[in-house]
mmCIF file of C-alpha atoms in Angstrom:
data_model
loop_
_atom_site.group_PDB
_atom_site.id
_atom_site.type_symbol
_atom_site.label_atom_id
_atom_site.label_comp_id
_atom_site.label_asym_id
_atom_site.label_seq_id
_atom_site.Cartn_x
_atom_site.Cartn_y
_atom_site.Cartn_z
ATOM 1 C CA UNK I 1 0.000 0.000 0.000
ATOM 2 C CA UNK I 2 1.282 3.508 -0.833
ATOM 3 C CA UNK I 3 1.026 5.574 2.345
ATOM 4 C CA UNK I 4 -0.791 8.865 2.088
ATOM 5 C CA UNK I 5 -2.480 8.027 -1.182
ATOM 6 C CA UNK I 6 -6.206 8.760 -1.434
ATOM 7 C CA UNK I 7 -8.034 5.436 -1.756
ATOM 8 C CA UNK I 8 -10.585 7.054 -4.080
ATOM 9 C CA UNK I 9 -8.064 8.691 -6.435
ATOM 10 C CA UNK I 10 -7.105 7.033 -9.738
ATOM 11 C CA UNK I 11 -4.574 4.250 -9.278
ATOM 12 C CA UNK I 12 -0.907 5.071 -9.890
ATOM 13 C CA UNK I 13 -0.661 2.282 -12.488
ATOM 14 C CA UNK I 14 -2.737 4.184 -15.053
ATOM 15 C CA UNK I 15 -5.666 1.759 -15.180
ATOM 16 C CA UNK I 16 -8.192 4.557 -14.610
ATOM 17 C CA UNK I 17 -9.667 2.538 -11.734
ATOM 18 C CA UNK I 18 -9.817 3.911 -8.207
ATOM 19 C CA UNK I 19 -6.742 3.038 -6.161
ATOM 20 C CA UNK I 20 -8.830 1.127 -3.597
ATOM 21 C CA UNK I 21 -10.194 -1.145 -6.336
ATOM 22 C CA UNK I 22 -6.870 -1.686 -8.098
ATOM 23 C CA UNK I 23 -3.425 -1.675 -6.428
ATOM 24 C CA UNK I 24 -4.451 -1.039 -2.837
ATOM 25 C CA UNK I 25 -3.087 -4.013 -0.828
ATOM 26 C CA UNK I 26 -2.021 -5.643 -4.113
ATOM 27 C CA UNK I 27 0.919 -7.269 -2.313
ATOM 28 C CA UNK I 28 -1.531 -9.321 -0.212
ATOM 29 C CA UNK I 29 -3.733 -10.401 -3.113
ATOM 30 C CA UNK I 30 -3.750 -13.928 -4.535
ATOM 31 C CA UNK I 31 -1.741 -14.308 -7.723
ATOM 32 C CA UNK I 32 -3.675 -14.716 -10.970
ATOM 33 C CA UNK I 33 -3.533 -18.042 -12.746
ATOM 34 C CA UNK I 34 -0.960 -17.440 -15.541
ATOM 35 C CA UNK I 35 -2.847 -19.804 -17.835
ATOM 36 C CA UNK I 36 -5.840 -17.459 -17.690
ATOM 37 C CA UNK I 37 -3.670 -14.753 -19.255
ATOM 38 C CA UNK I 38 -2.451 -17.202 -21.903
ATOM 39 C CA UNK I 39 -6.042 -18.170 -22.751
ATOM 40 C CA UNK I 40 -7.145 -14.517 -22.976
ATOM 41 C CA UNK I 41 -4.181 -13.649 -25.166
ATOM 42 C CA UNK I 42 -4.860 -16.596 -27.491
ATOM 43 C CA UNK I 43 -8.501 -15.536 -27.763
ATOM 44 C CA UNK I 44 -7.410 -12.040 -28.840
ATOM 45 C CA UNK I 45 -5.599 -13.628 -31.811
ATOM 46 C CA UNK I 46 -8.755 -15.439 -32.901
ATOM 47 C CA UNK I 47 -11.075 -12.468 -33.309
ATOM 48 C CA UNK I 48 -12.918 -12.607 -36.616
ATOM 49 C CA UNK I 49 -12.544 -9.242 -38.362
ATOM 50 C CA UNK I 50 -12.467 -8.708 -42.122
ATOM 51 C CA UNK I 51 -9.609 -6.320 -42.879
ATOM 52 C CA UNK I 52 -11.313 -5.226 -46.117
ATOM 53 C CA UNK I 53 -14.566 -4.177 -44.471
ATOM 54 C CA UNK I 54 -15.665 -0.537 -44.927
ATOM 55 C CA UNK I 55 -12.461 0.566 -46.665
ATOM 56 C CA UNK I 56 -13.811 0.971 -50.197
ATOM 57 C CA UNK I 57 -13.245 -2.589 -51.400
ATOM 58 C CA UNK I 58 -16.887 -3.608 -51.482
ATOM 59 C CA UNK I 59 -19.182 -5.252 -48.988
ATOM 60 C CA UNK I 60 -18.359 -8.409 -47.046
ATOM 61 C CA UNK I 61 -20.053 -11.734 -47.673
ATOM 62 C CA UNK I 62 -19.689 -15.328 -46.515
ATOM 63 C CA UNK I 63 -18.391 -14.751 -42.999
ATOM 64 C CA UNK I 64 -14.795 -14.362 -41.820
ATOM 65 C CA UNK I 65 -12.667 -17.394 -42.669
ATOM 66 C CA UNK I 66 -9.325 -18.812 -41.582
ATOM 67 C CA UNK I 67 -7.107 -17.058 -44.121
ATOM 68 C CA UNK I 68 -3.508 -17.990 -44.957
ATOM 69 C CA UNK I 69 -0.832 -15.333 -45.404
ATOM 70 C CA UNK I 70 1.465 -18.004 -46.819
ATOM 71 C CA UNK I 71 -0.808 -19.732 -49.326
ATOM 72 C CA UNK I 72 -1.494 -23.350 -48.419
ATOM 73 C CA UNK I 73 -2.003 -24.936 -51.835
ATOM 74 C CA UNK I 74 0.399 -22.957 -54.045
ATOM 75 C CA UNK I 75 3.216 -22.654 -51.473
ATOM 76 C CA UNK I 76 3.081 -24.614 -48.211
ATOM 77 C CA UNK I 77 2.010 -27.832 -49.922
ATOM 78 C CA UNK I 78 5.140 -27.663 -52.114
ATOM 79 C CA UNK I 79 7.486 -27.919 -49.093
ATOM 80 C CA UNK I 80 5.348 -30.169 -46.890
ATOM 81 C CA UNK I 81 6.106 -33.733 -45.823
ATOM 82 C CA UNK I 82 2.928 -35.668 -45.109
ATOM 83 C CA UNK I 83 1.017 -32.405 -44.910
ATOM 84 C CA UNK I 84 3.375 -30.918 -42.298
ATOM 85 C CA UNK I 85 6.109 -28.297 -42.164
ATOM 86 C CA UNK I 86 8.450 -27.125 -39.405
ATOM 87 C CA UNK I 87 8.268 -23.812 -37.563
ATOM 88 C CA UNK I 88 9.799 -22.140 -34.529
ATOM 89 C CA UNK I 89 7.589 -21.956 -31.436
ATOM 90 C CA UNK I 90 8.958 -18.549 -30.514
ATOM 91 C CA UNK I 91 6.651 -17.594 -27.672
ATOM 92 C CA UNK I 92 7.249 -17.071 -23.974
ATOM 93 C CA UNK I 93 5.140 -19.993 -22.711
ATOM 94 C CA UNK I 94 6.901 -22.490 -24.993
ATOM 95 C CA UNK I 95 10.311 -21.116 -24.027
ATOM 96 C CA UNK I 96 9.474 -21.511 -20.334
ATOM 97 C CA UNK I 97 8.629 -25.150 -20.973
ATOM 98 C CA UNK I 98 11.862 -25.603 -22.905
ATOM 99 C CA UNK I 99 14.292 -24.136 -20.378
ATOM 100 C CA UNK I 100 14.496 -20.758 -22.114
ATOM 101 C CA UNK I 101 15.376 -22.299 -25.482
ATOM 102 C CA UNK I 102 13.475 -22.046 -28.720
ATOM 103 C CA UNK I 103 11.688 -25.174 -29.851
ATOM 104 C CA UNK I 104 11.098 -26.258 -33.421
ATOM 105 C CA UNK I 105 8.007 -28.312 -34.112
ATOM 106 C CA UNK I 106 5.768 -29.714 -36.827
ATOM 107 C CA UNK I 107 2.562 -27.997 -37.835
ATOM 108 C CA UNK I 108 -0.064 -29.044 -40.359
ATOM 109 C CA UNK I 109 -0.305 -26.792 -43.395
ATOM 110 C CA UNK I 110 -4.001 -26.274 -42.709
ATOM 111 C CA UNK I 111 -3.054 -24.509 -39.465
ATOM 112 C CA UNK I 112 0.150 -22.785 -40.580
ATOM 113 C CA UNK I 113 0.198 -19.045 -41.259
ATOM 114 C CA UNK I 114 -3.493 -18.444 -40.564
ATOM 115 C CA UNK I 115 -5.484 -15.551 -39.163
ATOM 116 C CA UNK I 116 -9.154 -14.654 -39.127
ATOM 117 C CA UNK I 117 -8.673 -11.517 -41.190
ATOM 118 C CA UNK I 118 -10.885 -11.703 -44.311
ATOM 119 C CA UNK I 119 -14.406 -12.713 -45.191
ATOM 120 C CA UNK I 120 -14.841 -15.401 -47.806
ATOM 121 C CA UNK I 121 -15.723 -12.917 -50.557
ATOM 122 C CA UNK I 122 -12.754 -10.582 -50.053
ATOM 123 C CA UNK I 123 -10.326 -13.460 -49.620
ATOM 124 C CA UNK I 124 -11.476 -14.894 -52.934
ATOM 125 C CA UNK I 125 -11.685 -11.630 -54.905
ATOM 126 C CA UNK I 126 -8.588 -9.811 -53.651
ATOM 127 C CA UNK I 127 -6.145 -12.716 -53.722
ATOM 128 C CA UNK I 128 -7.224 -14.797 -56.694
ATOM 129 C CA UNK I 129 -4.261 -13.407 -58.641
ATOM 130 C CA UNK I 130 -1.815 -15.078 -56.217
ATOM 131 C CA UNK I 131 -3.889 -18.084 -55.169
ATOM 132 C CA UNK I 132 -5.087 -19.244 -58.589
ATOM 133 C CA UNK I 133 -2.339 -17.965 -60.900
ATOM 134 C CA UNK I 134 1.396 -18.673 -60.897
ATOM 135 C CA UNK I 135 3.363 -15.830 -59.353
ATOM 136 C CA UNK I 136 4.938 -13.911 -62.232
ATOM 137 C CA UNK I 137 5.988 -10.726 -60.473
ATOM 138 C CA UNK I 138 3.141 -8.637 -61.907
ATOM 139 C CA UNK I 139 2.429 -5.367 -60.098
ATOM 140 C CA UNK I 140 -1.082 -6.505 -59.145
ATOM 141 C CA UNK I 141 0.331 -9.687 -57.567
ATOM 142 C CA UNK I 142 2.981 -7.749 -55.642
ATOM 143 C CA UNK I 143 0.348 -5.284 -54.425
ATOM 144 C CA UNK I 144 -2.094 -8.034 -53.411
ATOM 145 C CA UNK I 145 0.463 -9.958 -51.358
ATOM 146 C CA UNK I 146 1.762 -6.730 -49.777
ATOM 147 C CA UNK I 147 -1.777 -5.794 -48.747
ATOM 148 C CA UNK I 148 -2.514 -9.246 -47.332
ATOM 149 C CA UNK I 149 0.764 -9.298 -45.414
ATOM 150 C CA UNK I 150 0.294 -5.820 -43.952
ATOM 151 C CA UNK I 151 -3.284 -6.747 -43.027
ATOM 152 C CA UNK I 152 -1.900 -9.694 -41.030
ATOM 153 C CA UNK I 153 0.652 -7.455 -39.330
ATOM 154 C CA UNK I 154 -2.066 -4.959 -38.427
ATOM 155 C CA UNK I 155 -4.282 -7.743 -37.107
ATOM 156 C CA UNK I 156 -1.423 -8.923 -34.884
ATOM 157 C CA UNK I 157 -0.644 -5.439 -33.533
ATOM 158 C CA UNK I 158 -4.321 -4.887 -32.740
ATOM 159 C CA UNK I 159 -4.436 -8.220 -30.887
ATOM 160 C CA UNK I 160 -1.343 -7.299 -28.847
ATOM 161 C CA UNK I 161 -3.094 -4.093 -27.762
ATOM 162 C CA UNK I 162 -5.121 -6.291 -25.394
ATOM 163 C CA UNK I 163 -1.931 -7.366 -23.636
ATOM 164 C CA UNK I 164 -1.863 -4.470 -21.177
ATOM 165 C CA UNK I 165 -5.263 -5.300 -19.740
ATOM 166 C CA UNK I 166 -4.507 -9.024 -19.778
ATOM 167 C CA UNK I 167 -1.307 -8.532 -17.760
ATOM 168 C CA UNK I 168 -2.530 -5.743 -15.482
ATOM 169 C CA UNK I 169 -3.155 -8.195 -12.642
ATOM 170 C CA UNK I 170 0.093 -10.135 -13.080
ATOM 171 C CA UNK I 171 1.732 -8.307 -10.145
ATOM 172 C CA UNK I 172 -0.639 -9.595 -7.468
ATOM 173 C CA UNK I 173 1.276 -10.808 -4.435
ATOM 174 C CA UNK I 174 4.405 -8.819 -5.384
ATOM 175 C CA UNK I 175 6.121 -6.152 -3.233
ATOM 176 C CA UNK I 176 5.387 -2.562 -4.285
ATOM 177 C CA UNK I 177 8.697 -1.987 -6.094
ATOM 178 C CA UNK I 178 8.201 -5.134 -8.193
ATOM 179 C CA UNK I 179 4.655 -3.999 -8.965
ATOM 180 C CA UNK I 180 5.963 -0.671 -10.212
ATOM 181 C CA UNK I 181 8.676 -2.293 -12.332
ATOM 182 C CA UNK I 182 6.202 -4.690 -13.939
ATOM 183 C CA UNK I 183 3.637 -1.972 -14.628
ATOM 184 C CA UNK I 184 6.384 0.194 -16.117
ATOM 185 C CA UNK I 185 7.409 -2.657 -18.417
ATOM 186 C CA UNK I 186 3.806 -3.213 -19.495
ATOM 187 C CA UNK I 187 3.441 0.524 -20.182
ATOM 188 C CA UNK I 188 6.598 0.509 -22.330
ATOM 189 C CA UNK I 189 5.340 -2.482 -24.332
ATOM 190 C CA UNK I 190 1.989 -0.765 -24.831
ATOM 191 C CA UNK I 191 3.577 2.496 -25.981
ATOM 192 C CA UNK I 192 5.770 0.657 -28.487
ATOM 193 C CA UNK I 193 2.842 -1.327 -29.829
ATOM 194 C CA UNK I 194 0.700 1.787 -30.229
ATOM 195 C CA UNK I 195 3.470 3.436 -32.244
ATOM 196 C CA UNK I 196 3.764 0.299 -34.393
ATOM 197 C CA UNK I 197 -0.013 0.316 -34.910
ATOM 198 C CA UNK I 198 0.218 3.844 -36.314
ATOM 199 C CA UNK I 199 3.072 2.875 -38.645
ATOM 200 C CA UNK I 200 1.251 -0.193 -39.964
ATOM 201 C CA UNK I 201 -2.068 1.650 -40.286
ATOM 202 C CA UNK I 202 -0.440 4.343 -42.451
ATOM 203 C CA UNK I 203 0.932 1.722 -44.849
ATOM 204 C CA UNK I 204 -2.339 -0.238 -44.750
ATOM 205 C CA UNK I 205 -4.310 2.869 -45.811
ATOM 206 C CA UNK I 206 -1.941 3.556 -48.708
ATOM 207 C CA UNK I 207 -2.201 -0.031 -49.973
ATOM 208 C CA UNK I 208 -5.998 -0.016 -49.705
ATOM 209 C CA UNK I 209 -6.163 3.171 -51.757
ATOM 210 C CA UNK I 210 -3.849 1.613 -54.333
ATOM 211 C CA UNK I 211 -6.123 -1.428 -54.603
ATOM 212 C CA UNK I 212 -9.241 0.724 -54.918
ATOM 213 C CA UNK I 213 -7.710 3.039 -57.521
ATOM 214 C CA UNK I 214 -5.645 0.287 -59.213
ATOM 215 C CA UNK I 215 -2.449 2.294 -58.761
ATOM 216 C CA UNK I 216 0.628 0.288 -59.842
ATOM 217 C CA UNK I 217 3.315 2.706 -58.637
ATOM 218 C CA UNK I 218 2.561 2.917 -54.933
ATOM 219 C CA UNK I 219 5.046 0.186 -54.073
ATOM 220 C CA UNK I 220 8.244 -1.042 -55.632
ATOM 221 C CA UNK I 221 9.343 -4.672 -55.562
ATOM 222 C CA UNK I 222 12.440 -6.727 -56.289
ATOM 223 C CA UNK I 223 11.944 -10.338 -57.307
ATOM 224 C CA UNK I 224 14.581 -13.045 -56.926
ATOM 225 C CA UNK I 225 13.865 -16.178 -58.984
ATOM 226 C CA UNK I 226 15.371 -19.606 -58.232
ATOM 227 C CA UNK I 227 15.610 -22.679 -60.435
ATOM 228 C CA UNK I 228 13.760 -25.006 -58.028
ATOM 229 C CA UNK I 229 11.488 -24.770 -55.011
ATOM 230 C CA UNK I 230 12.961 -23.107 -51.935
ATOM 231 C CA UNK I 231 12.850 -25.268 -48.759
ATOM 232 C CA UNK I 232 11.100 -22.523 -46.787
ATOM 233 C CA UNK I 233 8.078 -20.287 -47.281
ATOM 234 C CA UNK I 234 7.282 -17.030 -45.493
ATOM 235 C CA UNK I 235 5.319 -13.791 -45.454
ATOM 236 C CA UNK I 236 5.864 -10.837 -43.163
ATOM 237 C CA UNK I 237 6.799 -7.202 -42.727
ATOM 238 C CA UNK I 238 8.823 -5.132 -40.298
ATOM 239 C CA UNK I 239 10.148 -1.611 -39.823
ATOM 240 C CA UNK I 240 13.907 -1.914 -40.405
ATOM 241 C CA UNK I 241 16.005 0.236 -38.063
ATOM 242 C CA UNK I 242 19.309 -0.876 -39.580
ATOM 243 C CA UNK I 243 20.588 -2.256 -42.882
ATOM 244 C CA UNK I 244 22.414 -5.535 -43.519
ATOM 245 C CA UNK I 245 25.577 -4.153 -41.946
ATOM 246 C CA UNK I 246 24.047 -2.518 -38.860
ATOM 247 C CA UNK I 247 23.963 1.047 -40.214
ATOM 248 C CA UNK I 248 21.005 3.089 -38.960
ATOM 249 C CA UNK I 249 18.127 3.541 -41.434
ATOM 250 C CA UNK I 250 15.297 4.829 -39.219
ATOM 251 C CA UNK I 251 15.042 6.217 -35.703
ATOM 252 C CA UNK I 252 11.932 5.167 -33.804
ATOM 253 C CA UNK I 253 11.655 8.155 -31.483
ATOM 254 C CA UNK I 254 12.556 10.737 -34.154
ATOM 255 C CA UNK I 255 10.846 9.616 -37.349
ATOM 256 C CA UNK I 256 7.147 10.470 -37.291
ATOM 257 C CA UNK I 257 6.188 7.248 -39.061
ATOM 258 C CA UNK I 258 8.384 4.243 -39.756
ATOM 259 C CA UNK I 259 8.420 2.552 -43.151
ATOM 260 C CA UNK I 260 8.211 -1.211 -43.590
ATOM 261 C CA UNK I 261 9.798 -3.763 -45.861
ATOM 262 C CA UNK I 262 7.338 -6.467 -46.939
ATOM 263 C CA UNK I 263 8.619 -9.937 -47.804
ATOM 264 C CA UNK I 264 7.026 -13.077 -49.210
ATOM 265 C CA UNK I 265 7.973 -16.237 -51.070
ATOM 266 C CA UNK I 266 6.253 -18.268 -53.765
ATOM 267 C CA UNK I 267 6.643 -21.782 -55.140
ATOM 268 C CA UNK I 268 6.031 -22.563 -58.789
ATOM 269 C CA UNK I 269 5.827 -25.836 -60.689
ATOM 270 C CA UNK I 270 9.615 -25.993 -60.969
ATOM 271 C CA UNK I 271 11.087 -22.784 -59.588
ATOM 272 C CA UNK I 272 10.336 -20.322 -56.796
ATOM 273 C CA UNK I 273 10.557 -16.626 -56.023
ATOM 274 C CA UNK I 274 11.249 -14.225 -53.179
ATOM 275 C CA UNK I 275 9.486 -10.870 -53.382
ATOM 276 C CA UNK I 276 10.654 -7.854 -51.371
ATOM 277 C CA UNK I 277 8.475 -4.731 -51.506
ATOM 278 C CA UNK I 278 8.473 -1.233 -50.042
ATOM 279 C CA UNK I 279 6.556 2.007 -50.433
ATOM 280 C CA UNK I 280 7.921 4.042 -53.335
ATOM 281 C CA UNK I 281 9.303 6.934 -51.270
ATOM 282 C CA UNK I 282 12.651 8.763 -51.348
ATOM 283 C CA UNK I 283 15.187 7.086 -49.085
ATOM 284 C CA UNK I 284 12.944 4.084 -48.403
ATOM 285 C CA UNK I 285 14.776 1.705 -46.014
ATOM 286 C CA UNK I 286 13.434 -1.307 -47.908
ATOM 287 C CA UNK I 287 15.082 -0.089 -51.087
ATOM 288 C CA UNK I 288 18.419 0.342 -49.283
ATOM 289 C CA UNK I 289 18.304 -3.231 -47.959
ATOM 290 C CA UNK I 290 17.323 -4.701 -51.328
ATOM 291 C CA UNK I 291 20.170 -2.860 -53.055
ATOM 292 C CA UNK I 292 22.599 -4.366 -50.543
ATOM 293 C CA UNK I 293 21.236 -7.864 -51.181
ATOM 294 C CA UNK I 294 21.529 -7.274 -54.921
ATOM 295 C CA UNK I 295 25.178 -6.323 -54.488
ATOM 296 C CA UNK I 296 26.023 -9.674 -52.860
ATOM 297 C CA UNK I 297 27.404 -12.613 -54.870
ATOM 298 C CA UNK I 298 24.481 -14.526 -56.393
ATOM 299 C CA UNK I 299 25.057 -17.601 -54.210
ATOM 300 C CA UNK I 300 24.658 -15.484 -51.050
ATOM 301 C CA UNK I 301 21.427 -13.661 -51.870
ATOM 302 C CA UNK I 302 19.017 -16.464 -50.992
ATOM 303 C CA UNK I 303 20.786 -17.075 -47.683
ATOM 304 C CA UNK I 304 20.741 -13.352 -46.882
ATOM 305 C CA UNK I 305 16.964 -13.264 -47.480
ATOM 306 C CA UNK I 306 16.488 -16.368 -45.339
ATOM 307 C CA UNK I 307 18.459 -14.906 -42.450
ATOM 308 C CA UNK I 308 16.711 -11.529 -42.664
ATOM 309 C CA UNK I 309 13.326 -13.205 -42.495
ATOM 310 C CA UNK I 310 14.349 -15.557 -39.665
ATOM 311 C CA UNK I 311 15.500 -12.523 -37.700
ATOM 312 C CA UNK I 312 12.404 -10.379 -38.203
ATOM 313 C CA UNK I 313 9.437 -12.586 -39.155
ATOM 314 C CA UNK I 314 7.856 -15.405 -37.147
ATOM 315 C CA UNK I 315 5.661 -16.406 -40.086
ATOM 316 C CA UNK I 316 8.264 -18.709 -41.676
ATOM 317 C CA UNK I 317 7.985 -22.453 -42.331
ATOM 318 C CA UNK I 318 10.560 -25.046 -43.340
ATOM 319 C CA UNK I 319 10.677 -28.325 -45.194
ATOM 320 C CA UNK I 320 11.192 -31.022 -42.558
ATOM 321 C CA UNK I 321 13.973 -32.898 -44.363
ATOM 322 C CA UNK I 322 15.876 -29.747 -45.290
ATOM 323 C CA UNK I 323 15.757 -28.361 -41.766
ATOM 324 C CA UNK I 324 16.934 -31.688 -40.359
ATOM 325 C CA UNK I 325 19.914 -31.676 -42.741
ATOM 326 C CA UNK I 326 21.266 -28.308 -41.597
ATOM 327 C CA UNK I 327 24.790 -28.277 -40.234
ATOM 328 C CA UNK I 328 25.393 -27.321 -36.625
ATOM 329 C CA UNK I 329 26.586 -23.865 -37.709
ATOM 330 C CA UNK I 330 23.583 -23.271 -39.971
ATOM 331 C CA UNK I 331 21.100 -24.376 -37.300
ATOM 332 C CA UNK I 332 22.743 -22.304 -34.561
ATOM 333 C CA UNK I 333 22.722 -19.266 -36.843
ATOM 334 C CA UNK I 334 18.985 -19.574 -37.499
ATOM 335 C CA UNK I 335 18.322 -20.229 -33.799
ATOM 336 C CA UNK I 336 20.300 -17.129 -32.841
ATOM 337 C CA UNK I 337 18.512 -14.921 -35.344
ATOM 338 C CA UNK I 338 15.038 -16.137 -34.377
ATOM 339 C CA UNK I 339 15.836 -15.815 -30.668
ATOM 340 C CA UNK I 340 17.005 -12.239 -31.252
ATOM 341 C CA UNK I 341 13.504 -11.421 -32.455
ATOM 342 C CA UNK I 342 11.821 -12.769 -29.312
ATOM 343 C CA UNK I 343 11.683 -9.871 -26.862
ATOM 344 C CA UNK I 344 8.860 -9.212 -24.418
ATOM 345 C CA UNK I 345 9.675 -5.481 -24.583
ATOM 346 C CA UNK I 346 9.326 -5.424 -28.363
ATOM 347 C CA UNK I 347 12.895 -4.243 -28.924
ATOM 348 C CA UNK I 348 14.172 -4.596 -32.512
ATOM 349 C CA UNK I 349 16.380 -7.685 -32.978
ATOM 350 C CA UNK I 350 20.089 -6.896 -32.965
ATOM 351 C CA UNK I 351 21.740 -10.192 -33.992
ATOM 352 C CA UNK I 352 24.105 -9.880 -36.933
ATOM 353 C CA UNK I 353 23.507 -11.791 -40.170
ATOM 354 C CA UNK I 354 26.321 -14.051 -41.365
ATOM 355 C CA UNK I 355 26.496 -13.033 -45.009
ATOM 356 C CA UNK I 356 29.356 -15.407 -45.755
ATOM 357 C CA UNK I 357 27.390 -18.421 -44.472
ATOM 358 C CA UNK I 358 25.811 -20.305 -47.348
ATOM 359 C CA UNK I 359 22.791 -22.591 -47.050
ATOM 360 C CA UNK I 360 21.828 -25.465 -49.328
ATOM 361 C CA UNK I 361 19.464 -23.514 -51.573
ATOM 362 C CA UNK I 362 18.426 -23.564 -55.237
ATOM 363 C CA UNK I 363 20.449 -21.544 -57.731
ATOM 364 C CA UNK I 364 19.465 -17.942 -58.342
ATOM 365 C CA UNK I 365 18.347 -17.595 -61.967
ATOM 366 C CA UNK I 366 17.622 -13.880 -62.196
ATOM 367 C CA UNK I 367 16.367 -10.836 -60.305
ATOM 368 C CA UNK I 368 14.275 -7.953 -61.591
ATOM 369 C CA UNK I 369 12.359 -4.903 -60.394
ATOM 370 C CA UNK I 370 8.619 -4.252 -60.550
#
């Protein structure tokens, strides 16, 4: 209890609740069941909200479905063994079970890379060009996958916004100083997530307008084509603070809005592609990173993309046999990069990419800009 504090004044933790109904005698209160918080957090990631509703892309129809950001049939099925792929279980509860280490586990392709983010009509209409046609690097395909990926990122940031309320009671039974430290950490996470929500929303709005107006020049993309199917598939986006070599690109507290780089991969009948996209703006950080990848020897470009994605994107899946064949150095490198991206405070990952480390990947055939 904080001596001298009015029991009827708002609580110091910022909840907006009266002190007497919030942190008064919190140190004597029974601890919450941590699994209740896990269940509430999981529920937040299962809300059914069509990202294309009321944004000028037509009315919804058919109910919200379990949508894939990495396409199941065209992509995941091409790297699956018995309908399964591998992925990192990079979450706090799994790490606690695993002694603080990341675990890698199988997941069925029906459950991989899904979110409840589009109704049946919008999922069918907006993404037919990448679901039902081979990826050929057309501007409409690049725009569609960028929009779907950013929609998934926005969905995730909105779900995380529930975290503050979910964790508000996690300090029950703690001494006052520990309560204050935990509430300060939760506040910092919330502030960071709100800033990220603004960044993602700005890009989301631009991509929606481009879809509505059929504007081909809103984003730029670089496509890397390989002569056979890559052993991993991914889709994601992040705001890059540094380039491949650790040089600063954006400053979170100084730049009004941060720009994202959007990445995705595609499998064809014989070959495969990696698509990297960014908003067509002067000094775009995505463009700087892509130019650095392009300057690498051809045999290093696929590995550089793989490591970048492992570092920044959790939505990545691997062929079981390929992942099992990795050398100790290759596996430890991927583990280190993925672990660097797991931070309860939301800090940007800082692990360095090993550009001279090559992975067993298909040959790069060509690269081109869209």
